[in-house]
Amino acid sequence: EDKVVQSPLSLVVHEGDTVTLNCSYEVTNFRSLLWYKQEKKAPTFLFMLTSSGIEKKSGRLSSILDKKELFSILNITATQTGDSAIYLCAVDFRNQFYFGTGTSLTVIP
Amino acid sequence: NAGVMQNPRHLVRRRGQEARLRCSPMKGHSHVYWYRQLPEEGLKFMVYLQKENIIDESGMPKERFSAEFPKEGPSILRIQQVVRGDSAAYFCASSLTLMRGGRYEQYFGPGTRLTVT
């Protein structure tokens, strides 16, 4: 069964647009929720979220977790072509990391 | 401070042969995870190992697949008698054992792309 579901599956935007990527999950009592960016190589770490309602920011990227509603969002403002990638969400639950299938983001000039 | 290393980066095997994938974790990391990424699918957990111990192998197929993480040397994912359906990217990740500064994330290697012909 899919413990982690990401939406949309794919997204095409113009440079400068703001995007919101969604991650919903089924498990409770997990250790953390993580966001990764995957280009044509291994996933690279973006954020780790453990507490509900606390926003994490890194440049144009930000993320927040809602443990009550069981979802997280990843925001990217002023998108650039270099943001084009697959964005993966994962839940750290009982020593396993459950990944969603990712959202494929394409930013066109 | 080298990251997670995997080799080979690309591996081609004929059906029925054995594939051996290696993963060297980041320095100081003693937890290793293997994932498989099939085309058009997300990363799927396979196995979680600590030094000389398999902690959780619930994501690994019961037959033909095995993993080890010896006291010395890299972690090995072994696939015996490969079939076309084994063609995928296999990623290894490592992590620290303890919470440190509130951070406890996995670091991924570049992956091994296995092609079975």
Short mmCIF file of C-alpha atoms in Angstrom, two decimals:
data_model
loop_
_atom_site.label_atom_id
_atom_site.label_comp_id
_atom_site.label_asym_id
_atom_site.label_seq_id
_atom_site.Cartn_x
_atom_site.Cartn_y
_atom_site.Cartn_z
CA GLU A 1 0.00 0.00 0.00
CA ASP A 2 1.12 3.58 -0.57
CA LYS A 3 2.03 5.16 2.71
CA VAL A 4 3.20 8.37 1.07
CA VAL A 5 1.34 10.06 -1.77
CA GLN A 6 2.64 13.07 -3.62
CA SER A 7 0.75 15.46 -5.85
CA PRO A 8 0.75 16.59 -8.50
CA LEU A 9 2.69 13.86 -10.31
CA SER A 10 4.10 16.42 -12.70
CA LEU A 11 4.09 20.14 -13.07
CA VAL A 12 5.27 22.55 -15.76
CA VAL A 13 5.70 26.23 -14.86
CA HIS A 14 7.42 29.31 -16.22
CA GLU A 15 10.46 30.85 -14.62
CA GLY A 16 9.45 33.16 -11.83
CA ASP A 17 6.32 31.26 -10.91
CA THR A 18 5.70 29.97 -7.39
CA VAL A 19 4.91 26.28 -6.94
CA THR A 20 3.52 24.23 -4.09
CA LEU A 21 4.18 20.51 -3.94
CA ASN A 22 2.08 18.29 -1.73
CA CYS A 23 2.90 15.21 0.30
CA SER A 24 0.28 13.29 2.25
CA TYR A 25 0.99 10.23 4.33
CA GLU A 26 -0.84 7.54 6.23
CA VAL A 27 1.51 6.70 9.06
CA THR A 28 1.44 8.34 12.47
CA ASN A 29 4.11 8.35 15.15
CA PHE A 30 6.85 8.69 12.61
CA ARG A 31 10.25 10.11 13.44
CA SER A 32 10.46 12.71 10.71
CA LEU A 33 9.36 13.70 7.21
CA LEU A 34 12.02 14.53 4.67
CA TRP A 35 12.13 16.26 1.32
CA TYR A 36 14.70 15.44 -1.36
CA LYS A 37 15.50 16.85 -4.79
CA GLN A 38 16.45 14.31 -7.42
CA GLU A 39 17.96 15.30 -10.72
CA LYS A 40 19.79 12.82 -12.92
CA LYS A 41 21.61 11.43 -9.94
CA ALA A 42 21.02 10.55 -6.31
CA PRO A 43 18.46 12.40 -4.21
CA THR A 44 19.90 15.35 -2.33
CA PHE A 45 18.56 16.34 1.02
CA LEU A 46 16.44 19.49 1.33
CA PHE A 47 14.53 19.49 4.62
CA MET A 48 13.77 17.38 7.63
CA LEU A 49 10.56 18.16 9.49
CA THR A 50 9.71 16.79 12.89
CA SER A 51 7.37 19.33 14.44
CA SER A 52 4.00 20.42 13.18
CA GLY A 53 3.53 24.04 12.15
CA ILE A 54 7.18 25.07 12.10
CA GLU A 55 8.33 26.28 8.71
CA LYS A 56 11.79 25.43 7.47
CA LYS A 57 13.35 27.78 4.93
CA SER A 58 16.34 27.60 2.68
CA GLY A 59 16.59 30.39 0.14
CA ARG A 60 13.62 30.20 -2.17
CA LEU A 61 12.49 26.87 -0.76
CA SER A 62 10.36 26.38 2.31
CA SER A 63 8.45 23.51 3.83
CA ILE A 64 5.99 22.90 6.60
CA LEU A 65 4.42 19.88 8.25
CA ASP A 66 0.86 19.43 9.47
CA LYS A 67 0.75 16.37 11.69
CA LYS A 68 -2.92 16.76 12.42
CA GLU A 69 -3.95 16.67 8.77
CA LEU A 70 -1.08 14.32 7.82
CA PHE A 71 0.51 16.33 5.06
CA SER A 72 3.47 18.47 4.21
CA ILE A 73 4.04 21.05 1.50
CA LEU A 74 7.15 22.23 -0.25
CA ASN A 75 7.06 25.74 -1.68
CA ILE A 76 9.43 27.11 -4.26
CA THR A 77 9.21 30.82 -5.05
CA ALA A 78 10.63 32.61 -8.08
CA THR A 79 11.37 29.30 -9.77
CA GLN A 80 14.43 28.92 -11.99
CA THR A 81 15.25 26.38 -14.68
CA GLY A 82 17.70 24.81 -12.27
CA ASP A 83 14.78 23.86 -10.04
CA SER A 84 13.67 21.34 -12.66
CA ALA A 85 13.86 17.97 -10.94
CA ILE A 86 11.85 15.30 -9.20
CA TYR A 87 10.99 16.26 -5.64
CA LEU A 88 10.65 13.31 -3.29
CA CYS A 89 8.94 13.19 0.07
CA ALA A 90 9.78 10.45 2.56
CA VAL A 91 8.56 9.43 5.98
CA ASP A 92 10.95 7.92 8.50
CA PHE A 93 8.86 5.25 10.20
CA ARG A 94 10.13 2.33 12.24
CA ASN A 95 13.60 2.41 10.77
CA GLN A 96 12.30 2.49 7.22
CA PHE A 97 12.06 5.43 4.91
CA TYR A 98 8.90 5.33 2.82
CA PHE A 99 9.12 7.44 -0.30
CA GLY A 100 6.41 8.87 -2.48
CA THR A 101 6.72 8.54 -6.25
CA GLY A 102 7.76 12.16 -6.46
CA THR A 103 6.57 15.27 -8.25
CA SER A 104 8.33 16.00 -11.52
CA LEU A 105 8.81 19.75 -11.84
CA THR A 106 9.79 21.34 -15.13
CA VAL A 107 10.58 25.04 -15.18
CA ILE A 108 10.64 26.56 -18.66
CA PRO A 109 12.37 29.83 -19.48
CA ASN B 1 34.86 14.30 3.62
CA ALA B 2 33.75 11.93 0.89
CA GLY B 3 30.08 11.22 0.52
CA VAL B 4 28.43 7.87 0.05
CA MET B 5 30.18 5.96 -2.69
CA GLN B 6 28.70 3.29 -4.88
CA ASN B 7 30.26 1.17 -7.53
CA PRO B 8 29.97 0.32 -10.21
CA ARG B 9 27.91 3.23 -11.51
CA HIS B 10 26.63 1.16 -14.41
CA LEU B 11 26.39 -2.60 -14.57
CA VAL B 12 25.23 -4.74 -17.45
CA ARG B 13 24.45 -8.39 -16.85
CA ARG B 14 22.91 -11.12 -18.95
CA ARG B 15 19.97 -13.04 -17.61
CA GLY B 16 21.11 -15.69 -15.16
CA GLN B 17 24.30 -13.95 -14.12
CA GLU B 18 25.05 -12.50 -10.71
CA ALA B 19 25.11 -8.77 -9.95
CA ARG B 20 27.13 -7.43 -7.06
CA LEU B 21 26.63 -3.83 -6.00
CA ARG B 22 28.87 -2.07 -3.49
CA CYS B 23 28.22 0.81 -1.16
CA SER B 24 30.69 2.61 1.10
CA PRO B 25 28.87 4.82 3.63
CA MET B 26 29.98 8.24 4.69
CA LYS B 27 32.76 8.30 7.24
CA GLY B 28 31.35 7.77 10.69
CA HIS B 29 28.04 6.35 9.46
CA SER B 30 27.22 2.83 10.54
CA HIS B 31 23.70 2.54 9.16
CA VAL B 32 23.16 1.62 5.54
CA TYR B 33 19.94 1.44 3.55
CA TRP B 34 19.37 0.03 0.08
CA TYR B 35 16.62 1.25 -2.24
CA ARG B 36 15.49 0.27 -5.69
CA GLN B 37 14.06 2.73 -8.16
CA LEU B 38 12.22 1.16 -11.05
CA PRO B 39 11.38 3.25 -14.12
CA GLU B 40 8.39 5.50 -13.48
CA GLU B 41 8.28 4.49 -9.81
CA GLY B 42 9.53 5.98 -6.59
CA LEU B 43 12.30 4.77 -4.37
CA LYS B 44 11.36 1.51 -2.68
CA PHE B 45 12.99 0.42 0.54
CA MET B 46 14.78 -2.91 0.36
CA VAL B 47 16.96 -3.49 3.39
CA TYR B 48 18.44 -1.71 6.41
CA LEU B 49 21.74 -2.84 7.84
CA GLN B 50 24.14 -1.95 10.58
CA LYS B 51 27.65 -3.31 10.81
CA GLU B 52 27.40 -7.12 10.64
CA ASN B 53 23.65 -7.05 11.22
CA ILE B 54 20.57 -7.00 9.05
CA ILE B 55 18.06 -4.90 10.94
CA ASP B 56 15.15 -4.96 8.50
CA GLU B 57 14.96 -6.78 5.18
CA SER B 58 11.21 -6.63 4.76
CA GLY B 59 11.48 -4.80 1.44
CA MET B 60 13.79 -7.29 -0.18
CA PRO B 61 12.55 -10.11 -2.41
CA LYS B 62 12.83 -13.43 -0.61
CA GLU B 63 14.70 -15.15 -3.40
CA ARG B 64 17.87 -14.27 -5.29
CA PHE B 65 18.54 -11.08 -3.29
CA SER B 66 20.86 -10.79 -0.32
CA ALA B 67 22.72 -8.01 1.47
CA GLU B 68 25.55 -7.75 3.91
CA PHE B 69 27.49 -5.07 5.70
CA PRO B 70 30.66 -6.64 7.10
CA LYS B 71 32.76 -5.26 9.89
CA GLU B 72 35.34 -4.17 7.36
CA GLY B 73 34.60 -3.06 3.84
CA PRO B 74 31.57 -1.86 1.95
CA SER B 75 28.01 -3.05 2.10
CA ILE B 76 27.16 -5.47 -0.71
CA LEU B 77 23.83 -6.03 -2.39
CA ARG B 78 23.91 -9.30 -4.31
CA ILE B 79 21.40 -10.37 -6.91
CA GLN B 80 21.73 -13.92 -8.13
CA GLN B 81 20.40 -15.21 -11.45
CA VAL B 82 19.28 -11.78 -12.58
CA VAL B 83 16.15 -11.35 -14.68
CA ARG B 84 15.07 -8.44 -16.89
CA GLY B 85 12.75 -7.19 -14.16
CA ASP B 86 15.78 -6.52 -11.95
CA SER B 87 16.85 -3.69 -14.27
CA ALA B 88 16.65 -0.58 -12.12
CA ALA B 89 18.66 2.02 -10.30
CA TYR B 90 19.84 0.81 -6.92
CA PHE B 91 20.60 3.52 -4.39
CA CYS B 92 22.42 3.18 -1.13
CA ALA B 93 22.07 5.68 1.69
CA SER B 94 23.81 6.01 5.03
CA SER B 95 23.01 7.78 8.25
CA LEU B 96 24.40 8.47 11.68
CA THR B 97 23.26 6.32 14.54
CA LEU B 98 22.19 9.07 16.87
CA MET B 99 20.30 12.32 16.75
CA ARG B 100 22.92 15.03 16.44
CA GLY B 101 21.85 18.63 16.68
CA GLY B 102 18.36 17.51 15.85
CA ARG B 103 19.39 16.29 12.43
CA TYR B 104 19.17 12.70 11.38
CA GLU B 105 19.01 12.47 7.61
CA GLN B 106 20.14 10.01 5.05
CA TYR B 107 22.80 10.75 2.53
CA PHE B 108 22.48 9.00 -0.78
CA GLY B 109 25.10 7.58 -3.06
CA PRO B 110 25.02 8.20 -6.83
CA GLY B 111 23.36 4.87 -7.48
CA THR B 112 24.17 1.84 -9.59
CA ARG B 113 22.18 1.46 -12.78
CA LEU B 114 21.71 -2.22 -13.47
CA THR B 115 20.69 -3.32 -16.92
CA VAL B 116 19.82 -6.95 -17.53
CA THR B 117 19.94 -8.02 -21.16
#
